[in-house]
Coordinates of C-alpha atoms in Angstrom, one line a residue:
M154 CA 0.0 0.0 0.0
A155 CA 2.8 2.3 0.8
A156 CA 4.5 1.5 -2.5
L157 CA 1.3 2.2 -4.4
K158 CA 0.9 5.5 -2.5
A159 CA 4.5 6.5 -3.3
W160 CA 4.0 5.6 -7.0
F161 CA 0.8 7.7 -7.1
D162 CA 2.5 10.6 -5.4
R163 CA 5.3 10.4 -8.0
R164 CA 3.5 9.6 -11.2
G165 CA -0.2 9.2 -10.4
W166 CA -1.5 12.7 -11.1
A167 CA 0.5 13.0 -14.4
D168 CA -0.6 9.5 -15.6
L169 CA -4.2 10.3 -14.6
I170 CA -4.3 13.6 -16.5
V171 CA -2.7 12.0 -19.6
G172 CA -5.0 8.9 -19.3
L173 CA -8.3 10.7 -19.1
P174 CA -8.4 11.6 -22.9
Y175 CA -7.5 8.0 -23.7
L176 CA -10.2 6.7 -21.4
W177 CA -12.7 9.0 -23.1
L178 CA -11.7 7.7 -26.6
V179 CA -12.0 4.1 -25.4
L180 CA -15.4 4.6 -23.9
F181 CA -17.0 6.8 -26.5
F182 CA -15.2 5.9 -29.7
L183 CA -13.5 2.6 -29.6
L184 CA -16.2 0.6 -27.8
P185 CA -19.1 2.0 -29.9
F186 CA -17.0 1.4 -33.0
L187 CA -16.4 -2.2 -32.0
I188 CA -20.1 -2.7 -31.4
V189 CA -20.9 -1.3 -34.9
V190 CA -18.2 -3.6 -36.4
A191 CA -19.7 -6.6 -34.6
M192 CA -23.3 -5.7 -35.8
S193 CA -21.9 -5.4 -39.4
V194 CA -21.1 -9.2 -39.4
A195 CA -24.3 -10.3 -37.7
T196 CA -27.4 -11.6 -39.4
K197 CA -30.7 -9.7 -39.7
T198 CA -33.5 -11.2 -37.7
P199 CA -37.1 -10.2 -36.8
T200 CA -36.1 -10.2 -33.1
A201 CA -35.3 -7.3 -30.9
P202 CA -32.6 -6.2 -31.4
P203 CA -33.0 -7.2 -35.1
F204 CA -29.7 -9.1 -35.4
S205 CA -28.2 -12.4 -34.1
F206 CA -25.0 -14.4 -33.9
G207 CA -24.7 -18.1 -34.0
G208 CA -27.4 -20.8 -33.6
E209 CA -29.2 -21.2 -36.9
H210 CA -27.3 -18.1 -38.2
P211 CA -23.5 -17.9 -38.9
W212 CA -21.3 -16.3 -36.3
I213 CA -19.7 -14.1 -39.0
N214 CA -21.8 -12.9 -41.9
F215 CA -20.2 -10.8 -44.6
D216 CA -23.3 -10.5 -46.7
G217 CA -23.7 -6.8 -45.8
Y218 CA -20.2 -5.9 -47.2
A219 CA -20.9 -8.0 -50.3
R220 CA -24.1 -6.0 -50.9
I221 CA -22.3 -2.7 -50.7
F222 CA -20.4 -3.5 -53.9
G223 CA -23.1 -5.5 -55.5
D224 CA -26.1 -3.3 -55.0
A225 CA -26.3 -0.2 -57.2
L226 CA -28.2 1.7 -54.4
Y227 CA -25.1 1.8 -52.1
V228 CA -22.6 2.3 -54.9
R229 CA -24.6 5.3 -56.2
A230 CA -25.1 6.7 -52.7
F231 CA -21.3 6.5 -52.0
L232 CA -20.5 8.2 -55.3
I233 CA -23.1 11.0 -54.7
S234 CA -21.8 11.5 -51.2
L235 CA -18.1 11.6 -52.2
G236 CA -18.9 13.8 -55.2
N237 CA -21.0 16.3 -53.2
A238 CA -18.4 16.4 -50.4
A239 CA -15.6 17.0 -52.9
L240 CA -17.4 19.8 -54.6
A241 CA -18.3 21.4 -51.3
T242 CA -14.6 21.1 -50.2
V243 CA -13.4 22.7 -53.5
F244 CA -15.9 25.6 -53.2
C245 CA -15.0 26.1 -49.5
L246 CA -11.3 26.3 -50.5
L247 CA -12.0 28.8 -53.3
I248 CA -14.0 31.0 -51.0
G249 CA -12.1 30.4 -47.8
Y250 CA -8.6 30.9 -49.0
P251 CA -9.0 34.6 -50.0
M252 CA -10.9 35.2 -46.8
A253 CA -8.1 33.6 -44.6
L254 CA -5.4 35.4 -46.5
A255 CA -7.3 38.7 -46.1
L256 CA -7.5 38.0 -42.3
T257 CA -3.7 37.9 -42.1
R258 CA -3.3 41.2 -43.9
V259 CA -5.6 43.4 -41.8
S260 CA -4.7 45.1 -38.5
R261 CA -5.0 43.2 -35.2
S262 CA -8.2 45.1 -34.1
W263 CA -10.0 44.3 -37.4
R264 CA -8.6 40.8 -37.4
N265 CA -10.3 39.9 -34.1
I266 CA -13.6 41.4 -35.3
L267 CA -13.5 39.4 -38.6
L268 CA -12.6 36.2 -36.8
M269 CA -15.6 36.7 -34.6
L270 CA -17.8 37.1 -37.6
V271 CA -16.3 33.9 -39.1
I272 CA -17.3 31.8 -36.1
L273 CA -20.5 33.7 -35.4
P274 CA -22.8 31.2 -37.2
F275 CA -21.7 28.6 -34.6
W276 CA -23.7 30.6 -32.1
T277 CA -26.9 29.8 -34.0
S278 CA -28.7 26.5 -34.1
F279 CA -27.6 24.3 -37.0
L280 CA -31.2 23.3 -37.8
L281 CA -32.3 26.9 -37.7
R282 CA -29.7 27.9 -40.3
V283 CA -30.7 25.0 -42.6
Y284 CA -34.3 26.0 -42.3
A285 CA -33.4 29.6 -43.1
W286 CA -31.7 28.3 -46.4
M287 CA -34.9 26.3 -47.1
G288 CA -36.8 29.6 -47.0
L289 CA -34.2 31.4 -49.2
M290 CA -34.3 28.7 -51.8
G291 CA -38.1 28.7 -52.1
K292 CA -39.6 29.7 -55.5
S293 CA -41.0 33.0 -54.2
S294 CA -38.0 34.1 -52.1
W295 CA -36.0 37.1 -52.9
F296 CA -32.9 35.0 -53.3
N297 CA -34.5 32.7 -55.9
T298 CA -36.1 35.7 -57.6
G299 CA -32.8 37.6 -57.8
L300 CA -30.9 34.6 -59.2
T301 CA -33.7 34.0 -61.7
D302 CA -33.6 37.6 -62.9
L303 CA -29.8 37.4 -63.2
W304 CA -30.1 34.1 -65.2
N305 CA -32.7 35.6 -67.6
W306 CA -30.5 38.7 -68.1
V307 CA -27.4 36.6 -69.0
V308 CA -28.9 33.8 -71.1
P309 CA -30.8 34.0 -74.4
I310 CA -34.6 34.5 -74.3
D311 CA -35.2 30.9 -75.3
W312 CA -33.5 29.7 -72.1
A313 CA -35.5 32.1 -69.8
V314 CA -37.2 30.5 -66.8
K315 CA -39.8 31.7 -64.4
S316 CA -37.9 30.4 -61.3
I317 CA -34.8 28.3 -60.7
P318 CA -35.6 25.0 -59.0
M319 CA -33.2 24.9 -56.1
M320 CA -34.8 22.9 -53.4
H321 CA -34.5 19.1 -53.3
S322 CA -31.4 19.0 -55.5
N323 CA -27.7 18.3 -55.2
F324 CA -27.2 22.1 -55.9
A325 CA -29.1 22.8 -52.6
V326 CA -27.1 20.2 -50.7
I327 CA -23.7 21.6 -51.9
L328 CA -24.8 25.2 -51.3
V329 CA -25.9 24.6 -47.7
M330 CA -22.9 22.4 -47.0
V331 CA -20.5 25.1 -48.3
Y332 CA -22.2 27.6 -46.0
T333 CA -22.1 25.3 -43.0
Y334 CA -18.6 24.0 -43.3
L335 CA -16.9 27.2 -44.6
P336 CA -15.5 28.2 -41.1
F337 CA -13.9 24.7 -40.9
M338 CA -11.8 25.7 -44.0
I339 CA -11.1 29.3 -43.0
L340 CA -9.8 28.7 -39.5
P341 CA -7.0 26.1 -40.4
L342 CA -6.0 28.2 -43.4
Y343 CA -5.8 31.3 -41.2
A344 CA -3.7 29.4 -38.7
S345 CA -1.3 28.2 -41.4
L346 CA -1.1 31.6 -43.2
E347 CA -0.7 33.6 -40.0
R348 CA 2.5 31.8 -39.2
L349 CA 4.2 32.6 -42.6
D350 CA 7.1 35.0 -42.6
P351 CA 6.0 38.2 -44.6
T352 CA 9.6 39.0 -45.3
L353 CA 9.7 36.1 -47.8
D354 CA 7.0 37.8 -49.9
E355 CA 8.9 41.1 -49.7
A356 CA 12.1 39.5 -50.7
A357 CA 10.4 37.8 -53.7
L358 CA 9.0 41.2 -54.8
D359 CA 12.4 42.9 -54.4
L360 CA 13.8 40.2 -56.7
G361 CA 11.4 41.1 -59.4
S362 CA 8.5 38.6 -59.0
R363 CA 5.0 39.8 -59.7
P364 CA 2.4 39.5 -57.0
W365 CA 0.7 36.5 -58.6
Q366 CA 4.1 34.8 -58.9
V367 CA 4.8 35.5 -55.2
F368 CA 1.5 33.9 -54.3
L369 CA 2.2 30.8 -56.5
D370 CA 5.8 30.3 -55.6
V371 CA 6.0 31.4 -51.9
T372 CA 2.6 31.7 -50.2
L373 CA 0.7 28.8 -51.7
P374 CA 3.3 26.1 -51.2
Q375 CA 3.8 27.1 -47.5
S376 CA 0.0 27.0 -46.9
I377 CA -0.5 23.4 -48.2
P378 CA -0.7 21.9 -44.6
G379 CA -3.5 24.3 -43.9
I380 CA -5.2 23.4 -47.2
I381 CA -5.0 19.7 -46.4
A382 CA -6.2 20.2 -42.8
G383 CA -9.1 22.4 -43.9
G384 CA -10.0 20.0 -46.7
L385 CA -10.2 17.0 -44.3
L386 CA -12.3 19.0 -41.8
V387 CA -14.8 19.8 -44.5
F388 CA -14.7 16.6 -46.6
I389 CA -15.1 14.1 -43.8
P390 CA -18.2 15.4 -42.1
A391 CA -19.7 16.5 -45.5
A392 CA -19.4 13.0 -46.9
G393 CA -21.4 11.5 -44.0
E394 CA -23.9 14.4 -43.7
L395 CA -27.4 13.4 -42.8
V396 CA -29.5 16.5 -41.9
I397 CA -28.7 18.7 -44.9
P398 CA -29.5 16.0 -47.6
T399 CA -32.6 15.0 -45.7
L400 CA -34.0 18.5 -45.5
V401 CA -32.9 20.1 -48.8
G402 CA -31.7 17.1 -50.9
D403 CA -33.4 14.9 -53.5
A404 CA -34.8 11.7 -52.1
A405 CA -34.2 10.0 -55.4
S406 CA -30.4 10.7 -55.1
P407 CA -29.7 10.0 -51.4
M408 CA -26.3 10.5 -49.8
I409 CA -24.9 7.7 -47.7
G410 CA -25.9 9.2 -44.4
R411 CA -29.5 9.1 -45.4
V412 CA -29.1 5.5 -46.6
I413 CA -27.6 4.5 -43.2
S414 CA -30.4 6.2 -41.3
D415 CA -33.1 4.6 -43.5
Q416 CA -31.5 1.1 -43.0
F417 CA -31.5 1.6 -39.2
S418 CA -34.9 3.2 -38.7
Q419 CA -37.2 2.0 -41.6
A420 CA -35.7 -1.2 -43.0
R421 CA -34.5 -2.2 -39.5
D422 CA -31.5 -3.9 -41.2
W423 CA -29.0 -3.0 -38.6
P424 CA -26.2 -5.3 -39.9
M425 CA -26.5 -3.7 -43.4
A426 CA -26.5 -0.2 -41.9
S427 CA -23.5 -1.1 -39.8
S428 CA -21.6 -2.5 -42.8
V429 CA -22.2 0.7 -44.7
A430 CA -21.1 2.8 -41.7
V431 CA -17.9 0.8 -41.3
A432 CA -17.2 1.1 -45.0
L433 CA -17.8 4.9 -44.9
L434 CA -15.5 5.2 -41.8
A435 CA -12.8 3.3 -43.7
I436 CA -13.1 5.6 -46.7
M437 CA -12.7 8.6 -44.3
V438 CA -9.9 7.2 -42.2
I439 CA -7.6 6.2 -45.2
P440 CA -7.0 9.8 -46.4
T441 CA -6.6 11.0 -42.8
M442 CA -4.0 8.3 -42.1
A443 CA -2.2 9.1 -45.4
Y444 CA -2.0 12.8 -44.5
N445 CA -0.7 12.1 -41.0
H446 CA 1.9 9.7 -42.4
Y447 CA 3.2 12.1 -45.0
Q448 CA 3.1 15.0 -42.5
A449 CA 5.1 12.9 -40.0
R450 CA 7.5 11.9 -42.7
A451 CA 8.0 15.6 -43.8
E452 CA 8.6 16.6 -40.2
G453 CA 11.2 13.8 -39.9
L454 CA 13.0 15.0 -42.9
K455 CA 13.2 18.4 -41.5

């Protein structure tokens, strides 16, 4: 007992503080993930819960994983999800990079105000913001009317329309996802750009480079870690998004999050839903692990 007390006095508090995050991950990530993996190899039954192992059913059943690649519904849902998430990530980058770069070029007082405006949407309910976009994309809204007038002014008369169909389309899904996840792109980019040495840009200008050359040769390469981090923070949650596609998306072109939800709640095929969830997690983890590997490798070379 005395030895245990001595060890705790010497290392206990440090180990306890370090171990709490690991305990949290084990309880609320690893164990739930293992439960989902176990359900993914179970067999669907009419019992409660609606899956079973052993007995008249096999202990390990890979039918769910086989159906992912053999059923066009799941393949199409994965492709739609990855395509929408990729487009949302690209648009977030195109919009967020100039905003993050501008944040690093303003004075400290204005920088704090602008950063607060970037994170201000987080203070509002996520559902409330999605419902606000549903109102904006309605046929009689000023947003839809303005875009329709702009469209009719630009295109020939033969292509004129009375209103632009926005709701229940992939366009609406991508638009709302870009709005929702834009801060996740801006903040990592700002953190990366803010650490850059401005004297490098000045030296390049003094050596005769044009501003666009300075950006391409000096600023952009050094901000690649921020681009990758922001891209992952946007792409990963966007690919598995459920609420936005359900409220503004097309039911005929569901994203994978909607498919998983329907399999759990309506079809009550928990093994199939778990198989799709594990496959989605694998698709999300692979690029993250690759990024961490190359980042660690680059740090080691330095």
